[in-house]
GROMACS .gro file of C-alpha atoms in nm:
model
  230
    1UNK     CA    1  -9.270   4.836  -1.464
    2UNK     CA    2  -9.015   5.045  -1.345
    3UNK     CA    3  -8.981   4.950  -0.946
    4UNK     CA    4  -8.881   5.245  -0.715
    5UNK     CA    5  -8.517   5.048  -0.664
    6UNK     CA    6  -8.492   5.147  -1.009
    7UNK     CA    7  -8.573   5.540  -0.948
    8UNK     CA    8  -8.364   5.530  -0.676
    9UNK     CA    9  -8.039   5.357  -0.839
   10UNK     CA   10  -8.079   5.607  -1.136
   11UNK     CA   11  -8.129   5.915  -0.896
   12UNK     CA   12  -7.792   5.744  -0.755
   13UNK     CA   13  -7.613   5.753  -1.113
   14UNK     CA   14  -7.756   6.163  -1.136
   15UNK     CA   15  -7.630   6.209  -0.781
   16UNK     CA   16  -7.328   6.054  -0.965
   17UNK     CA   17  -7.320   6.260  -1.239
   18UNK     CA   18  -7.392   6.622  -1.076
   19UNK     CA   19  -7.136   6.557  -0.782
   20UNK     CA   20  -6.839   6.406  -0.961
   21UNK     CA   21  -6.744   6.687  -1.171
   22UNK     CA   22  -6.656   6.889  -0.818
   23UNK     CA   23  -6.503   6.640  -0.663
   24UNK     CA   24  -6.159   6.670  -0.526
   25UNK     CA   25  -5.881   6.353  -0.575
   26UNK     CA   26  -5.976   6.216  -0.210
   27UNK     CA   27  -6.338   6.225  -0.308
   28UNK     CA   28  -6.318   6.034  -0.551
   29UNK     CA   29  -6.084   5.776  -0.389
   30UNK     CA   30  -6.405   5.694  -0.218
   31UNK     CA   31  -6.720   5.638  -0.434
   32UNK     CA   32  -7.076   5.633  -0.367
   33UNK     CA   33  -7.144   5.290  -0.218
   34UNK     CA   34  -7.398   5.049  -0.411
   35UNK     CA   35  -7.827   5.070  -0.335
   36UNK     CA   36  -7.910   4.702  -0.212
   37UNK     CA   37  -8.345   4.654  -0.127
   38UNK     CA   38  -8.371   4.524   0.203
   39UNK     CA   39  -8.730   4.524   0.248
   40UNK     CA   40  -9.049   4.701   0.104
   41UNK     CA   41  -8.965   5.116  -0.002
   42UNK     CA   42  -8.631   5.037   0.242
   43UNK     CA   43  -8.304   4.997   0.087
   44UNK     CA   44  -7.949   5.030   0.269
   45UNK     CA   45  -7.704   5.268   0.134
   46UNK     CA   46  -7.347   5.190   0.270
   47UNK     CA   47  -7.376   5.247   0.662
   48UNK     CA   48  -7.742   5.472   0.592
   49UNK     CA   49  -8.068   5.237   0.589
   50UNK     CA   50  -8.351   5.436   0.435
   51UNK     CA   51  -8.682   5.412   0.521
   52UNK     CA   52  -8.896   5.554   0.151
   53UNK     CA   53  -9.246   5.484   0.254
   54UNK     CA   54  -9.168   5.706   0.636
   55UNK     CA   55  -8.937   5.974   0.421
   56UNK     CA   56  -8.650   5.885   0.682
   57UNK     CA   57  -8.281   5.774   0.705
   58UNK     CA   58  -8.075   5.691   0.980
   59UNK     CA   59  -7.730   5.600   1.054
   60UNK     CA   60  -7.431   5.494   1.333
   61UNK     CA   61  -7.258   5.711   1.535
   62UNK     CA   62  -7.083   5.755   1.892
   63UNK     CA   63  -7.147   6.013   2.178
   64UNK     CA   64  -6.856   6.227   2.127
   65UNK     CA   65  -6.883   6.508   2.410
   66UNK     CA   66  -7.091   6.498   2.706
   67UNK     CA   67  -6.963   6.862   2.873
   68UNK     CA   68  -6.912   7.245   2.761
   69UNK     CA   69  -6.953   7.468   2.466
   70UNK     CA   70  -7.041   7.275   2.113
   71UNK     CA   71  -7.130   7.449   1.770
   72UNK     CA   72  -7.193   7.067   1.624
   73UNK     CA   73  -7.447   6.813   1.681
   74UNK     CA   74  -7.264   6.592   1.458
   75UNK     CA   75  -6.955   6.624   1.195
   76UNK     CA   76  -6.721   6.339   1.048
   77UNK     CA   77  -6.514   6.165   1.230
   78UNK     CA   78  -6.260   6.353   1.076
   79UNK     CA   79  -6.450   6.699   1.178
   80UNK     CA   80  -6.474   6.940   1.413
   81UNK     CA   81  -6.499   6.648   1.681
   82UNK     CA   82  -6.412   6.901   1.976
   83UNK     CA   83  -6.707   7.106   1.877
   84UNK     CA   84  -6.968   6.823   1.828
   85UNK     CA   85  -7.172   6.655   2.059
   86UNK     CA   86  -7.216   6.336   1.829
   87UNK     CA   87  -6.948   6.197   1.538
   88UNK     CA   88  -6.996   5.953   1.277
   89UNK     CA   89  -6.796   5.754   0.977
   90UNK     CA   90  -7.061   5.846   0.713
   91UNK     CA   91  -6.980   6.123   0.469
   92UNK     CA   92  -7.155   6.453   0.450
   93UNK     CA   93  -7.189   6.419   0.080
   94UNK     CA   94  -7.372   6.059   0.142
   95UNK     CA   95  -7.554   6.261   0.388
   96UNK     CA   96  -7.711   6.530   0.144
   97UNK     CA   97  -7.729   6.257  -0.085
   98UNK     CA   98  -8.014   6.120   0.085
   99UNK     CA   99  -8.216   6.388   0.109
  100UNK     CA  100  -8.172   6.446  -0.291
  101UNK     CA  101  -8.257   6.064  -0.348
  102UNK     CA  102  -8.604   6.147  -0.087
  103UNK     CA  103  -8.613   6.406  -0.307
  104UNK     CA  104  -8.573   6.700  -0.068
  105UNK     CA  105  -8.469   6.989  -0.208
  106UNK     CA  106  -8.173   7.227  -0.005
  107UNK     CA  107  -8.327   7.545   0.132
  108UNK     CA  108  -8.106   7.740  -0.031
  109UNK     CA  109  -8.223   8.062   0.072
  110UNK     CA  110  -8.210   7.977   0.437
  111UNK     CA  111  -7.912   8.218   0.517
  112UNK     CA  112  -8.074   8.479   0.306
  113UNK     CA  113  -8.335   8.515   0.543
  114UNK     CA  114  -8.208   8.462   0.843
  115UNK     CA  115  -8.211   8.829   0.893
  116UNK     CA  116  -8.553   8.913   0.755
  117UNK     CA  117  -8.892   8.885   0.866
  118UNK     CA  118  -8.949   8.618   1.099
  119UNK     CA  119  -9.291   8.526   0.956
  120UNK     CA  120  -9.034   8.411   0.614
  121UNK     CA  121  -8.938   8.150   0.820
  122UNK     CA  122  -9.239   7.970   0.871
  123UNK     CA  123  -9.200   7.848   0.518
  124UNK     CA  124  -8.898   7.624   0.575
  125UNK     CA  125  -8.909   7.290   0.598
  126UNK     CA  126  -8.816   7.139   0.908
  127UNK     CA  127  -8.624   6.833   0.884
  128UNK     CA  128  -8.661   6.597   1.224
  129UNK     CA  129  -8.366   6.443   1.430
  130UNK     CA  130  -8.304   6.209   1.724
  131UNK     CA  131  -8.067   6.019   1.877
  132UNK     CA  132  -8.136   5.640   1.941
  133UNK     CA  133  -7.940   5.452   2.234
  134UNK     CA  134  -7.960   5.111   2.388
  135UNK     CA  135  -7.835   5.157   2.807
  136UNK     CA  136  -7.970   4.861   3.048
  137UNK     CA  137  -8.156   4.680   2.784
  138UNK     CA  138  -8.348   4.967   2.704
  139UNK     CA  139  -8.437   5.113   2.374
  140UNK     CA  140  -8.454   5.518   2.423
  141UNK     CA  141  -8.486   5.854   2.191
  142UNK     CA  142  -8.459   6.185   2.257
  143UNK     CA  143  -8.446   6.516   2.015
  144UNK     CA  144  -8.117   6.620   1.956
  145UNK     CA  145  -8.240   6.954   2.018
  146UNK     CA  146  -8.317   6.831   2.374
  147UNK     CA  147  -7.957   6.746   2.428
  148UNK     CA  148  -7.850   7.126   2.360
  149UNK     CA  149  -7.882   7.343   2.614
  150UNK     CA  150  -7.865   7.753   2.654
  151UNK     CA  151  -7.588   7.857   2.917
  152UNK     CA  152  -7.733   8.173   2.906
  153UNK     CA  153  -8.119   8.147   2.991
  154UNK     CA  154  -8.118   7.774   3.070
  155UNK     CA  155  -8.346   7.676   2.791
  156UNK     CA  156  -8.294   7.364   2.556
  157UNK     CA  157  -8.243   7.442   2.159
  158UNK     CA  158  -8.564   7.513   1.994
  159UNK     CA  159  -8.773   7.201   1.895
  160UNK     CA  160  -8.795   7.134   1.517
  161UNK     CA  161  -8.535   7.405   1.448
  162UNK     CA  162  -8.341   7.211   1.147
  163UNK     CA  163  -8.331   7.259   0.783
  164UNK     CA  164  -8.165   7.102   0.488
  165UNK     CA  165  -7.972   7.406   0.399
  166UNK     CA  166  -7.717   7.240   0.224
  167UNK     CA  167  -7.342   7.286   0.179
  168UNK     CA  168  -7.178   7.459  -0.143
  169UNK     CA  169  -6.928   7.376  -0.391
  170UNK     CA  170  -6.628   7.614  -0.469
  171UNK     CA  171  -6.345   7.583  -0.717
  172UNK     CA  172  -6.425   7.210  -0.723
  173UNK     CA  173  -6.449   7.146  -0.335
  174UNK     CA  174  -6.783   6.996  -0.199
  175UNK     CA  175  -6.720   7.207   0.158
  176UNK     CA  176  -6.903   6.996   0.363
  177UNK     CA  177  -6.681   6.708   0.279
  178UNK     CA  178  -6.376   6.951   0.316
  179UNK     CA  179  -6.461   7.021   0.680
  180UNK     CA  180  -6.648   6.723   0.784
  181UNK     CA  181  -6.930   6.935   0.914
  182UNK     CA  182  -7.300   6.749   0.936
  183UNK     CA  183  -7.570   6.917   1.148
  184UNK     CA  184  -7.474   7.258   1.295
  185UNK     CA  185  -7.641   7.437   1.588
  186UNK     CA  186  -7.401   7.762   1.532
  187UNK     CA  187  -7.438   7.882   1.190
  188UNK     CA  188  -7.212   7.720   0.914
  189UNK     CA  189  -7.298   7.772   0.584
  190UNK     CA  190  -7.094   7.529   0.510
  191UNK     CA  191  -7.256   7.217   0.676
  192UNK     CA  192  -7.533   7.013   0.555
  193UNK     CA  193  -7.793   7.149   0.853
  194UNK     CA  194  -7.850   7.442   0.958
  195UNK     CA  195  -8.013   7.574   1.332
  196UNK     CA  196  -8.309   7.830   1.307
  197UNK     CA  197  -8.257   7.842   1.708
  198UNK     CA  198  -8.329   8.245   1.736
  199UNK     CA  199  -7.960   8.227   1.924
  200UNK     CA  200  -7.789   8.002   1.708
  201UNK     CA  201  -7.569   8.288   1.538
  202UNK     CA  202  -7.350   8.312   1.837
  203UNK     CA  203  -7.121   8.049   1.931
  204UNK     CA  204  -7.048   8.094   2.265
  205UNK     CA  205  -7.363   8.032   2.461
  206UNK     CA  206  -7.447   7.637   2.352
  207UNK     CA  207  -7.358   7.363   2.612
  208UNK     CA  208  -7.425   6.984   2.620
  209UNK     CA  209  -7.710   6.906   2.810
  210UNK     CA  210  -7.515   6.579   2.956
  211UNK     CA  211  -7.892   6.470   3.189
  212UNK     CA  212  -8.020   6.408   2.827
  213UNK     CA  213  -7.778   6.220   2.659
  214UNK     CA  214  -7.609   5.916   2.608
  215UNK     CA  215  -7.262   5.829   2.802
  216UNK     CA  216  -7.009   5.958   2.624
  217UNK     CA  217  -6.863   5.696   2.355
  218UNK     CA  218  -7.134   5.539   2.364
  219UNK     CA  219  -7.274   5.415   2.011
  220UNK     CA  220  -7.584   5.567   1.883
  221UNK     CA  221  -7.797   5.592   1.558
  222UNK     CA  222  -7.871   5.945   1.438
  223UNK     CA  223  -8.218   5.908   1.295
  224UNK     CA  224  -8.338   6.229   1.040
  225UNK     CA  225  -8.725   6.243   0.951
  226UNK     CA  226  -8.851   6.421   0.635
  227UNK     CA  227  -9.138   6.662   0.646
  228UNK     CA  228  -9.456   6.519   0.380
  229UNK     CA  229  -9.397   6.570   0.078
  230UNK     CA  230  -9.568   6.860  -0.079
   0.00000   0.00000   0.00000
């Protein structure tokens, strides 16, 4: 019997397969790490443990800016780290890789819509994330949408406003990976999530919302929950 390990290390090799045609020199300098089981339907995939039977994944980061404008909730390392309020060392490609071995498809017509009815909408999957801290012995966490806050009307970032839009590939360049770019709350077509925040196509009127988050470089786990499958 074919044991989901199995499915998974093969959807690995057609990750593999798709992804490594496009990929620049650097890329490839660093491949995708291994699939070991660690428990039942969880399996650790380099620095991401993924949780199968809860349609989940989660990963290390650090608090990265506590104060002023941001157009990130989280990029690379090597990112736009003065624009994020979170970085990590995990890739963007092993990022959207996860969602493709859950298999969640990219909404790929997300910025096609964004100027349409607002009802279209509606049909996007939401994709789930929080950030998980230990401070005095104590376990806590919040939305990252809770840790975003309007400058303008004082409101946080809408609840339950991400989507797997997925990044592109262009003349052999995953762009993600180029620019390091994660989970975006001001529109980026080229990161791996998107905002639907009604305001999130300017860039000048997101702040951190420092009450609600951890100190800053502090180390954190960035936790992203699946909708059901359909």
């Amino acid at each position: 019997m074919i044991t989901y390990y199995s499915k998974v290390f093969s959807g690995l090799l057609v990750l593999v397969a798709l992804f490594g045609p496009f990929l620049s020199y650097a890329e490839e300098a660093h491949p995708y790490p291994e699939i070991s089981e660690i428990g039942p339907g969880r399996y650790q995939f380099g620095d991401i443990l993924i949780d199968q039977n809860n349609r989940e994944f989660s990963f290390p980061g650090i608090c990265n800016q506590i104060s002023g404008l941001v157009e990130y909730a989280l990029v690379h390392e090597n990112g736009k780290v003065h624009e994020s309020l979170f970085r990590t060392k995990v890739r963007p490609r092993f990022v959207h890789a996860c969602f493709l071995l859950l298999k969640e498809k990219p909404e790929t017509r997300f910025f096609k819509i964004l100027d349409g009815n607002v009802s279209e909408w509606t049909n996007l999957r939401r994709i789930e994330l929080s950030i998980i801290w230990e401070q005095n012995n104590t376990y806590q966490e919040k939305p990252i949408s809770s840790m975003v806050i309007n400058q303008v009307d004082n409101r946080e970032l809408a609840s339950k406003s991400f989507v797997f839009s997925g990044s592109s590939t262009i003349e052999g360049q995953y762009l993600a990976e180029m620019d390091g770019s994660i989970i975006a709350v001001y529109h980026d077509s080229r990161a791996v999530l998107n905002s639907m925040d009604k305001q999130s196509n300017s860039d000048e009127v997101w702040i951190a919302h420092q009450i609600a988050m951890p100190p800053k470089g502090y180390p954190v786990r960035i936790r992203l929950k699946l909708p059901k499958k359909e």
